[in-house]
Short mmCIF file of C-alpha atoms in Angstrom, two decimals:
data_model
loop_
_atom_site.label_atom_id
_atom_site.label_comp_id
_atom_site.label_asym_id
_atom_site.label_seq_id
_atom_site.Cartn_x
_atom_site.Cartn_y
_atom_site.Cartn_z
CA UNK A 1140 29.83 195.32 61.96
CA UNK A 1141 26.65 197.02 62.71
CA UNK A 1142 23.72 197.64 60.41
CA UNK A 1143 20.73 199.47 62.33
CA UNK A 1144 20.31 196.08 64.04
CA UNK A 1145 22.31 194.32 66.93
CA UNK A 1146 22.24 191.11 65.21
CA UNK A 1147 23.93 191.67 62.00
CA UNK A 1148 25.56 188.37 61.52
CA UNK A 1149 22.88 186.12 62.07
CA UNK A 1150 19.74 188.25 61.09
CA UNK A 1151 17.56 187.65 63.81
CA UNK A 1152 16.34 190.47 65.91
CA UNK A 1153 14.42 189.87 69.24
CA UNK A 1154 13.08 193.37 69.56
CA UNK A 1155 10.89 193.16 66.35
CA UNK A 1156 8.20 195.26 65.86
CA UNK A 1157 4.67 193.85 66.46
CA UNK A 1158 2.69 196.51 64.15
CA UNK A 1159 3.26 198.60 61.29
CA UNK A 1160 6.59 200.90 61.38
CA UNK A 1161 4.40 203.65 59.65
CA UNK A 1162 1.42 205.01 61.80
CA UNK A 1163 0.18 206.35 58.83
CA UNK A 1164 -0.08 203.15 57.04
CA UNK A 1165 -3.43 201.68 57.58
CA UNK A 1166 -4.10 197.88 56.73
CA UNK A 1167 -6.20 198.86 53.62
CA UNK A 1168 -3.12 200.95 52.35
CA UNK A 1169 -0.79 198.01 53.00
CA UNK A 1170 -3.49 195.53 51.24
CA UNK A 1171 -3.64 198.03 48.43
CA UNK A 1172 -0.13 198.26 47.89
CA UNK A 1173 0.30 194.59 47.84
CA UNK A 1174 -2.47 194.20 45.12
CA UNK A 1175 -1.34 197.04 43.09
CA UNK A 1176 2.44 195.72 43.16
CA UNK A 1177 1.28 192.24 42.83
CA UNK A 1178 -0.95 192.87 39.36
CA UNK A 1179 2.14 194.96 37.48
CA UNK A 1180 4.29 192.08 38.48
CA UNK A 1181 1.78 189.80 36.96
CA UNK A 1182 1.81 191.85 33.70
CA UNK A 1183 5.79 191.87 33.58
CA UNK A 1184 5.96 187.92 33.77
CA UNK A 1185 2.86 187.27 31.89
CA UNK A 1186 4.89 189.05 29.18
CA UNK A 1187 8.35 187.39 30.08
CA UNK A 1188 6.89 183.84 30.00
CA UNK A 1189 4.99 184.53 26.84
CA UNK A 1190 7.83 186.05 24.94
CA UNK A 1191 10.08 183.40 26.36
CA UNK A 1192 7.54 180.35 24.81
CA UNK A 1193 7.17 182.40 21.64
CA UNK A 1194 10.87 182.79 21.15
CA UNK A 1195 11.31 179.02 21.83
CA UNK A 1196 8.46 177.80 19.56
CA UNK A 1197 6.69 180.53 17.10
CA UNK A 1198 8.89 183.44 16.43
CA UNK A 1199 11.63 181.74 14.56
CA UNK A 1200 9.42 180.82 11.53
CA UNK A 1201 7.31 183.72 11.78
CA UNK A 1202 9.88 186.39 12.00
CA UNK A 1203 13.15 184.73 11.06
CA UNK A 1204 12.45 182.03 8.60
CA UNK A 1205 15.49 180.13 7.37
CA UNK A 1206 16.35 176.80 5.61
CA UNK A 1207 18.04 175.73 9.23
CA UNK A 1208 15.69 175.88 12.15
CA UNK A 1209 18.77 176.11 14.39
CA UNK A 1210 19.63 179.75 12.76
CA UNK A 1211 15.77 180.92 13.47
CA UNK A 1212 16.14 179.81 16.88
CA UNK A 1213 19.34 181.96 17.72
CA UNK A 1214 17.57 184.94 15.80
CA UNK A 1215 14.65 184.62 17.64
CA UNK A 1216 16.51 184.34 20.93
CA UNK A 1217 18.70 187.47 19.92
CA UNK A 1218 15.57 189.48 20.15
CA UNK A 1219 14.90 188.25 23.41
CA UNK A 1220 18.24 189.37 24.28
CA UNK A 1221 17.61 192.62 23.04
CA UNK A 1222 14.66 193.13 25.71
CA UNK A 1223 17.23 192.48 28.46
CA UNK A 1224 19.95 194.77 26.71
CA UNK A 1225 17.81 197.77 27.12
CA UNK A 1226 16.81 197.13 30.51
CA UNK A 1227 19.46 199.06 32.38
CA UNK A 1228 18.64 202.11 30.37
CA UNK A 1229 15.10 201.57 31.52
CA UNK A 1230 16.10 200.88 34.86
CA UNK A 1231 18.26 204.03 35.00
CA UNK A 1232 15.73 206.30 33.25
CA UNK A 1233 12.92 205.12 35.33
CA UNK A 1234 15.00 204.66 38.37
CA UNK A 1235 15.93 208.38 38.40
CA UNK A 1236 12.23 209.36 38.07
CA UNK A 1237 11.41 207.14 41.08
CA UNK A 1238 13.67 208.58 43.34
CA UNK A 1239 12.84 212.40 42.13
CA UNK A 1240 9.11 212.01 41.46
CA UNK A 1241 7.90 209.07 43.62
CA UNK A 1242 7.37 205.37 43.36
CA UNK A 1243 3.72 205.32 42.33
CA UNK A 1244 4.45 207.78 39.04
CA UNK A 1245 6.92 205.50 37.63
CA UNK A 1246 5.09 202.23 38.52
CA UNK A 1247 2.12 203.51 36.37
CA UNK A 1248 4.33 204.63 33.47
CA UNK A 1249 6.15 201.34 33.15
CA UNK A 1250 2.86 199.25 33.27
CA UNK A 1251 1.47 201.38 30.48
CA UNK A 1252 4.53 200.89 28.57
CA UNK A 1253 5.09 197.16 29.04
CA UNK A 1254 1.08 196.43 28.27
CA UNK A 1255 0.96 198.60 25.43
CA UNK A 1256 4.09 196.97 23.82
CA UNK A 1257 2.95 193.49 24.65
CA UNK A 1258 -0.46 194.05 22.97
CA UNK A 1259 1.27 195.56 19.98
CA UNK A 1260 3.33 192.38 19.22
CA UNK A 1261 -0.22 190.71 18.79
CA UNK A 1262 -1.05 193.02 15.84
CA UNK A 1263 2.39 192.71 14.12
CA UNK A 1264 2.79 191.66 10.18
CA UNK A 1265 4.95 188.67 9.82
CA UNK A 1266 7.65 187.85 7.30
CA UNK A 1267 5.97 186.06 4.90
CA UNK A 1268 2.51 186.02 6.10
CA UNK A 1269 -0.29 183.27 5.89
CA UNK A 1270 -3.61 182.79 4.52
CA UNK A 1271 -4.72 181.40 7.86
CA UNK A 1272 -3.63 184.75 9.54
CA UNK A 1273 -5.76 188.00 9.67
CA UNK A 1274 -3.07 189.46 7.79
CA UNK A 1275 -2.22 187.24 5.05
CA UNK A 1276 0.22 189.27 3.52
CA UNK A 1277 3.96 189.38 4.44
CA UNK A 1278 6.33 192.65 5.15
CA UNK A 1279 9.67 190.88 4.89
CA UNK A 1280 12.47 192.64 6.89
CA UNK A 1281 9.95 195.25 8.22
CA UNK A 1282 8.69 192.30 10.65
CA UNK A 1283 11.30 191.87 12.74
CA UNK A 1284 12.26 195.11 12.82
CA UNK A 1285 8.56 196.15 13.99
CA UNK A 1286 9.24 193.04 16.64
CA UNK A 1287 12.22 194.31 17.97
CA UNK A 1288 11.14 197.67 18.31
CA UNK A 1289 8.25 196.53 20.78
CA UNK A 1290 10.78 194.24 22.34
CA UNK A 1291 12.75 197.29 23.36
CA UNK A 1292 9.85 199.10 24.60
CA UNK A 1293 8.96 196.11 26.80
CA UNK A 1294 12.78 195.92 28.07
CA UNK A 1295 12.50 199.63 29.08
CA UNK A 1296 9.49 199.42 31.00
CA UNK A 1297 10.22 195.99 32.82
CA UNK A 1298 13.84 197.90 33.64
CA UNK A 1299 12.21 199.53 36.49
CA UNK A 1300 8.94 197.56 36.88
CA UNK A 1301 10.08 194.75 39.65
CA UNK A 1302 12.34 197.12 41.47
CA UNK A 1303 9.50 199.45 42.00
CA UNK A 1304 6.95 196.86 43.14
CA UNK A 1305 9.61 195.19 45.59
CA UNK A 1306 10.48 198.69 47.17
CA UNK A 1307 7.09 199.92 47.47
CA UNK A 1308 6.39 196.48 49.34
CA UNK A 1309 9.68 196.92 51.49
CA UNK A 1310 8.98 200.43 52.38
CA UNK A 1311 5.24 199.70 53.42
CA UNK A 1312 5.88 196.77 55.44
CA UNK A 1313 6.36 196.28 59.04
CA UNK A 1314 10.06 195.85 59.78
CA UNK A 1315 9.73 192.49 61.24
CA UNK A 1316 7.91 191.20 58.36
CA UNK A 1317 9.45 192.96 55.23
CA UNK A 1318 10.55 189.57 53.75
CA UNK A 1319 7.25 188.16 53.72
CA UNK A 1320 5.31 191.40 52.39
CA UNK A 1321 8.07 192.20 50.06
CA UNK A 1322 7.63 188.70 48.47
CA UNK A 1323 3.96 189.22 47.74
CA UNK A 1324 4.60 191.13 44.52
CA UNK A 1325 6.55 188.00 43.12
CA UNK A 1326 3.65 186.12 43.92
CA UNK A 1327 2.33 188.09 40.65
CA UNK A 1328 5.13 186.64 38.90
CA UNK A 1329 3.67 183.24 39.51
CA UNK A 1330 0.21 184.40 38.65
CA UNK A 1331 1.38 186.08 35.15
CA UNK A 1332 3.64 182.79 34.50
CA UNK A 1333 0.61 180.48 35.12
CA UNK A 1334 -1.63 182.43 33.04
CA UNK A 1335 1.02 182.70 30.18
CA UNK A 1336 1.31 179.14 30.06
CA UNK A 1337 -2.43 178.36 30.29
CA UNK A 1338 -3.07 180.75 27.43
CA UNK A 1339 -0.42 179.37 25.34
CA UNK A 1340 -1.32 175.93 26.07
CA UNK A 1341 -5.08 176.27 25.25
CA UNK A 1342 -4.17 178.19 22.02
CA UNK A 1343 -1.61 175.48 21.13
CA UNK A 1344 -3.77 172.57 21.84
CA UNK A 1345 -5.24 171.03 18.89
CA UNK A 1346 -3.14 173.12 16.69
CA UNK A 1347 -0.20 171.13 14.98
CA UNK A 1348 0.92 174.41 13.07
CA UNK A 1349 0.08 177.54 14.98
CA UNK A 1350 2.21 179.77 13.03
CA UNK A 1351 0.07 178.99 9.87
CA UNK A 1352 -3.05 180.85 11.79
CA UNK A 1353 -3.80 184.14 13.96
CA UNK A 1354 -4.21 181.99 17.02
CA UNK A 1355 -0.53 182.80 18.05
CA UNK A 1356 -1.69 186.48 18.49
CA UNK A 1357 -4.22 185.56 21.29
CA UNK A 1358 -1.88 185.42 24.33
CA UNK A 1359 -0.25 188.74 23.40
CA UNK A 1360 -3.57 190.66 22.82
CA UNK A 1361 -4.65 189.43 26.17
CA UNK A 1362 -1.98 191.41 27.68
CA UNK A 1363 -4.45 194.29 27.58
CA UNK A 1364 -6.96 192.85 30.19
CA UNK A 1365 -4.06 192.50 32.97
CA UNK A 1366 -3.21 196.14 31.83
CA UNK A 1367 -6.48 197.50 32.77
CA UNK A 1368 -6.61 195.90 35.98
CA UNK A 1369 -2.81 196.91 36.97
CA UNK A 1370 -3.61 200.38 36.09
CA UNK A 1371 -6.85 200.72 38.07
CA UNK A 1372 -5.06 199.27 41.20
CA UNK A 1373 -2.09 201.66 40.83
CA UNK A 1374 -3.93 204.61 40.31
CA UNK A 1375 -5.53 204.30 43.80
CA UNK A 1376 -2.28 203.51 45.41
CA UNK A 1377 -0.66 205.90 47.98
CA UNK A 1378 2.81 207.09 47.61
CA UNK A 1379 5.39 205.15 49.86
CA UNK A 1380 5.85 206.13 53.56
CA UNK A 1381 9.57 206.38 52.73
CA UNK A 1382 9.39 208.63 49.92
CA UNK A 1383 6.87 210.94 51.37
CA UNK A 1384 9.13 211.58 54.38
CA UNK A 1385 11.78 212.38 51.99
CA UNK A 1386 9.60 214.98 50.24
CA UNK A 1387 8.57 216.39 53.91
CA UNK A 1388 12.21 216.92 54.85
CA UNK A 1389 13.10 218.01 51.35
CA UNK A 1390 15.74 215.50 51.05
CA UNK A 1391 14.93 214.02 47.44
CA UNK A 1392 18.27 213.53 45.69
CA UNK A 1393 18.31 215.36 42.30
CA UNK A 1394 21.73 213.47 41.22
CA UNK A 1395 20.58 210.06 42.32
CA UNK A 1396 22.94 208.44 39.42
CA UNK A 1397 26.04 210.45 40.47
CA UNK A 1398 25.46 209.77 43.96
CA UNK A 1399 24.80 206.17 43.54
CA UNK A 1400 28.10 205.53 41.54
CA UNK A 1401 30.13 207.38 44.07
CA UNK A 1402 28.65 206.19 47.30
CA UNK A 1403 26.87 203.10 46.81
CA UNK A 1404 29.23 201.12 44.23
CA UNK A 1405 30.00 198.15 46.93
CA UNK A 1406 25.93 197.53 47.22
CA UNK A 1407 25.66 198.08 43.34
CA UNK A 1408 28.31 195.46 42.64
CA UNK A 1409 26.82 192.72 45.22
CA UNK A 1410 23.25 193.21 44.00
CA UNK A 1411 24.65 192.45 40.67
CA UNK A 1412 26.24 189.39 41.91
CA UNK A 1413 23.43 188.25 43.76
CA UNK A 1414 21.14 188.32 40.91
CA UNK A 1415 23.35 186.65 38.28
CA UNK A 1416 22.09 182.96 39.26
CA UNK A 1417 18.51 183.58 39.89
CA UNK A 1418 17.94 185.59 36.59
CA UNK A 1419 20.39 183.29 34.57
CA UNK A 1420 18.52 180.25 35.55
CA UNK A 1421 15.09 181.88 35.08
CA UNK A 1422 15.66 182.42 31.50
CA UNK A 1423 17.32 179.01 30.88
CA UNK A 1424 14.78 177.05 32.53
CA UNK A 1425 11.71 179.24 30.91
CA UNK A 1426 13.01 179.77 27.58
CA UNK A 1427 16.24 177.72 26.73
CA UNK A 1428 15.08 174.52 28.36
CA UNK A 1429 12.08 174.46 26.18
CA UNK A 1430 13.76 175.13 23.02
CA UNK A 1431 16.23 172.33 23.74
CA UNK A 1432 13.76 169.66 24.38
CA UNK A 1433 11.80 170.67 21.50
CA UNK A 1434 14.71 170.94 19.33
CA UNK A 1435 16.61 168.26 16.98
CA UNK A 1436 18.87 167.32 19.74
CA UNK A 1437 16.07 165.94 21.83
CA UNK A 1438 12.76 165.82 19.95
CA UNK A 1439 10.01 165.93 22.25
CA UNK A 1440 6.64 167.24 20.90
CA UNK A 1441 3.64 169.24 22.10
CA UNK A 1442 3.25 172.03 24.32
CA UNK A 1443 5.90 170.79 26.96
CA UNK A 1444 6.87 174.53 27.55
CA UNK A 1445 3.63 175.51 28.63
CA UNK A 1446 2.67 172.65 30.76
CA UNK A 1447 6.06 172.78 32.76
CA UNK A 1448 5.49 176.33 33.34
CA UNK A 1449 2.12 175.92 34.81
CA UNK A 1450 3.63 173.15 37.22
CA UNK A 1451 6.72 175.11 37.98
CA UNK A 1452 4.67 178.42 38.72
CA UNK A 1453 2.24 176.59 40.87
CA UNK A 1454 4.96 175.32 43.22
CA UNK A 1455 6.83 178.69 42.62
CA UNK A 1456 3.61 180.24 44.28
CA UNK A 1457 4.04 177.94 47.28
CA UNK A 1458 7.78 178.65 47.80
CA UNK A 1459 7.87 182.44 47.25
CA UNK A 1460 5.97 183.65 50.36
CA UNK A 1461 7.68 180.80 52.47
CA UNK A 1462 11.31 181.92 51.18
CA UNK A 1463 10.30 185.60 52.40
CA UNK A 1464 9.17 184.21 55.50
CA UNK A 1465 12.27 182.26 56.03
CA UNK A 1466 14.56 185.27 55.31
CA UNK A 1467 12.46 187.14 58.10
CA UNK A 1468 13.49 184.38 60.31
CA UNK A 1469 17.15 183.46 59.25
CA UNK A 1470 18.15 186.54 57.68
CA UNK A 1471 18.49 187.39 53.91
CA UNK A 1472 21.88 186.13 53.41
CA UNK A 1473 21.55 182.51 54.68
CA UNK A 1474 18.08 182.12 53.06
CA UNK A 1475 19.42 183.28 49.67
CA UNK A 1476 22.65 181.18 49.94
CA UNK A 1477 20.41 178.02 50.58
CA UNK A 1478 18.63 178.39 47.81
CA UNK A 1479 21.61 178.91 45.46
CA UNK A 1480 23.14 175.87 46.82
CA UNK A 1481 19.96 173.89 45.67
CA UNK A 1482 20.47 175.18 42.54
CA UNK A 1483 24.04 174.33 42.01
CA UNK A 1484 23.64 170.70 43.29
CA UNK A 1485 20.75 169.92 40.99
CA UNK A 1486 21.95 171.75 37.87
CA UNK A 1487 23.79 168.78 36.11
CA UNK A 1488 20.93 166.10 37.26
CA UNK A 1489 18.12 168.46 35.95
CA UNK A 1490 19.76 169.03 32.52
CA UNK A 1491 20.76 165.42 32.07
CA UNK A 1492 16.99 164.37 32.82
CA UNK A 1493 16.12 167.01 30.22
CA UNK A 1494 18.29 165.13 27.65
CA UNK A 1495 16.06 161.98 28.07
CA UNK A 1496 13.24 163.43 25.89
CA UNK A 1497 10.90 162.25 28.42
CA UNK A 1498 7.43 164.43 28.90
CA UNK A 1499 6.87 163.81 32.60
CA UNK A 1500 10.59 163.75 33.30
CA UNK A 1501 10.71 167.25 31.73
CA UNK A 1502 7.68 168.48 33.49
CA UNK A 1503 8.91 167.45 36.88
CA UNK A 1504 12.63 168.57 36.86
CA UNK A 1505 11.73 171.89 35.22
CA UNK A 1506 9.14 172.47 37.75
CA UNK A 1507 12.01 171.84 40.53
CA UNK A 1508 14.54 173.84 38.92
CA UNK A 1509 12.42 176.93 38.67
CA UNK A 1510 10.05 176.30 41.46
CA UNK A 1511 12.57 176.06 44.21
CA UNK A 1512 15.94 176.97 42.97
CA UNK A 1513 15.03 180.08 40.93
CA UNK A 1514 11.94 181.34 42.80
CA UNK A 1515 13.33 180.35 46.15
CA UNK A 1516 15.95 182.84 45.58
CA UNK A 1517 13.30 185.16 44.01
CA UNK A 1518 11.16 185.21 47.10
CA UNK A 1519 14.01 186.11 49.39
CA UNK A 1520 15.56 188.60 46.89
CA UNK A 1521 12.82 191.44 46.89
CA UNK A 1522 13.52 192.96 50.92
CA UNK A 1523 17.29 192.12 50.45
CA UNK A 1524 18.02 194.24 47.53
CA UNK A 1525 15.87 197.17 48.92
CA UNK A 1526 17.61 197.05 52.12
CA UNK A 1527 21.23 197.31 50.50
CA UNK A 1528 20.52 200.90 49.24
CA UNK A 1529 19.89 204.09 50.92
CA UNK A 1530 16.58 205.94 50.97
CA UNK A 1531 17.71 208.84 48.42
CA UNK A 1532 19.02 206.46 45.78
CA UNK A 1533 16.95 203.00 46.53
CA UNK A 1534 15.08 203.17 43.43
CA UNK A 1535 18.00 203.67 40.90
CA UNK A 1536 20.20 201.40 43.00
CA UNK A 1537 18.00 198.35 42.94
CA UNK A 1538 16.83 198.91 39.27
CA UNK A 1539 20.47 199.14 38.00
CA UNK A 1540 21.37 196.22 39.78
CA UNK A 1541 18.42 193.92 38.77
CA UNK A 1542 18.83 195.17 35.15
CA UNK A 1543 22.58 195.03 34.70
CA UNK A 1544 22.57 191.34 35.91
CA UNK A 1545 19.47 190.74 33.52
CA UNK A 1546 21.65 191.54 30.51
CA UNK A 1547 24.83 189.54 31.77
CA UNK A 1548 22.92 186.43 32.83
CA UNK A 1549 19.41 186.48 32.17
CA UNK A 1550 19.64 187.96 28.48
CA UNK A 1551 22.75 186.12 27.41
CA UNK A 1552 22.08 182.63 28.92
CA UNK A 1553 19.42 181.37 26.71
CA UNK A 1554 21.40 182.81 23.48
CA UNK A 1555 24.62 181.26 24.48
CA UNK A 1556 22.55 178.22 25.43
CA UNK A 1557 20.91 178.17 21.81
CA UNK A 1558 24.30 178.50 20.18
CA UNK A 1559 25.71 175.57 21.94
CA UNK A 1560 22.60 173.53 20.80
CA UNK A 1561 23.17 174.59 17.00
CA UNK A 1562 26.85 173.88 17.30
CA UNK A 1563 26.35 170.30 18.77
CA UNK A 1564 23.60 169.41 16.18
CA UNK A 1565 26.03 170.85 13.25
CA UNK A 1566 28.69 168.85 14.75
CA UNK A 1567 26.48 165.44 14.60
CA UNK A 1568 25.78 166.32 10.90
CA UNK A 1569 22.84 168.63 11.14
CA UNK A 1570 20.73 165.54 12.36
CA UNK A 1571 16.97 166.08 12.65
CA UNK A 1572 16.18 163.12 14.61
CA UNK A 1573 15.25 162.64 18.49
CA UNK A 1574 18.70 161.98 20.41
CA UNK A 1575 20.84 164.00 18.36
CA UNK A 1576 23.44 166.07 20.03
CA UNK A 1577 22.58 164.99 23.43
CA UNK A 1578 26.07 166.07 24.85
CA UNK A 1579 24.82 169.64 24.55
CA UNK A 1580 23.38 169.36 28.21
CA UNK A 1581 26.80 169.17 29.75
CA UNK A 1582 27.63 172.38 28.42
CA UNK A 1583 24.59 174.30 29.16
CA UNK A 1584 24.56 172.91 32.90
CA UNK A 1585 28.10 173.79 33.19
CA UNK A 1586 27.41 177.31 32.39
CA UNK A 1587 24.60 177.62 34.89
CA UNK A 1588 26.88 176.38 37.60
CA UNK A 1589 29.42 178.87 36.63
CA UNK A 1590 26.59 181.91 37.19
CA UNK A 1591 25.33 180.06 40.33
CA UNK A 1592 28.94 180.00 42.05
CA UNK A 1593 29.14 183.69 41.13
CA UNK A 1594 26.26 184.40 43.35
CA UNK A 1595 27.39 181.85 46.18
CA UNK A 1596 30.44 184.00 46.48
CA UNK A 1597 28.69 187.18 46.52
CA UNK A 1598 26.67 186.10 49.66
CA UNK A 1599 29.93 185.65 51.52
CA UNK A 1600 30.97 189.07 51.17
CA UNK A 1601 27.62 190.72 51.51
CA UNK A 1602 26.53 192.05 55.43
CA UNK A 1603 23.02 191.08 56.30
CA UNK A 1604 21.05 194.34 55.93
CA UNK A 1605 17.83 192.69 57.81
CA UNK A 1606 16.07 195.06 60.13
CA UNK A 1607 17.93 198.08 59.07
CA UNK A 1608 16.26 201.55 59.09
CA UNK A 1609 14.79 202.16 55.64
CA UNK A 1610 14.74 205.90 56.29
CA UNK A 1611 18.56 206.07 56.54
CA UNK A 1612 19.85 207.74 53.32
CA UNK A 1613 23.25 205.70 53.70
CA UNK A 1614 23.62 202.20 51.82
CA UNK A 1615 24.05 199.25 54.00
CA UNK A 1616 27.55 198.92 53.36
CA UNK A 1617 28.29 202.67 54.76
CA UNK A 1618 26.10 201.91 57.85
CA UNK A 1619 28.00 198.69 58.49
CA UNK A 1620 31.18 200.62 58.85
CA UNK A 1621 29.94 202.92 61.66
#
């Protein structure tokens, strides 16, 4: 089996390029692309981490008040899921534009949509209102409806944001260092996560009832700062070399969705399978774990979620580029599979540790779970997914693969987990004391293992696309058969 590289099986090619594969790309261009892609990723995951924390801690009483806190939590995570549910639509819409109008155009459009939506959440009136808020009057059911509308806008923009950032860097990078350079936008993920967690921690610190004040709005309003920086960087970007070649040869696909479904289904299905474990665990550890340890089932108090994400993202900032480099050295498949196995074997120990109600232990295990398992796969994923698809449907293919998996795993995982927590606490008579319903961790860990096994199985039926020609219009599986 060949895939433009004589070493498909082990992913190592001795005839590696020593300079850029695109003579027209200068070092300054590569640096500018890295900064521009990373800034957008920082905004997306600032929003992602912020919404995760808010869903777990404040959206319930603010927008879904209920006599039963578990009901409010489930409804809060339902809006969280809605953002994921519309991401495939955003991926299809913006992905088609990315393959027809260019990577840069879509990267600008998505960053504006996400930034405006996130800032808008900070301006929303709440269900009942509060005397300590700048908008003291409540608007009832209009409040959650407005939240859902802005969450949908977030999801539509996010549906193509990370796909575009990873494709841009993969198409810019030297062939022998695609894994490393393509992982750099994912460093923006860590930066965005840390900033969101720190902002949330500073706002939360000293405020026992943050939902009674206007302070919960501050982290969302701060999105406008990251938006301004990201827009400035992206306006000055050059289009990717691969898309410029398609334009020059008049090879742009004007029916990318139809051709993707007809010719790239094997790559598309495997891309979805590869992401199930990473996306599911990301949501479960960033959102569900925080809700679990602060619920009646465990009873931890304080800004534990924000602190955990600070340490986890700091570790992830180290692991992500290392994972990218490892994928250049040992191949995409082997590297990705190794991090997935780490997640599999650690799932039950980590969720057991979360059930113990220890602040220190919670921070340590969430840091390990996210920083190594989840974000190790994340770092190896960027070049991997981009190389699976041909040049003419690459943006759409990566977007659809990423976002369908986001619905199937990332969006559903915390919703299912919140339902499990509610059911277990209810089975204990609705106890509101620490230690009630500790058995929930077993079911949550088991669910995570199922997601991870799907990804591990996918790696065994996916050829390693390392070093393939990115200008080839064929997807990886078609090229592998030649």
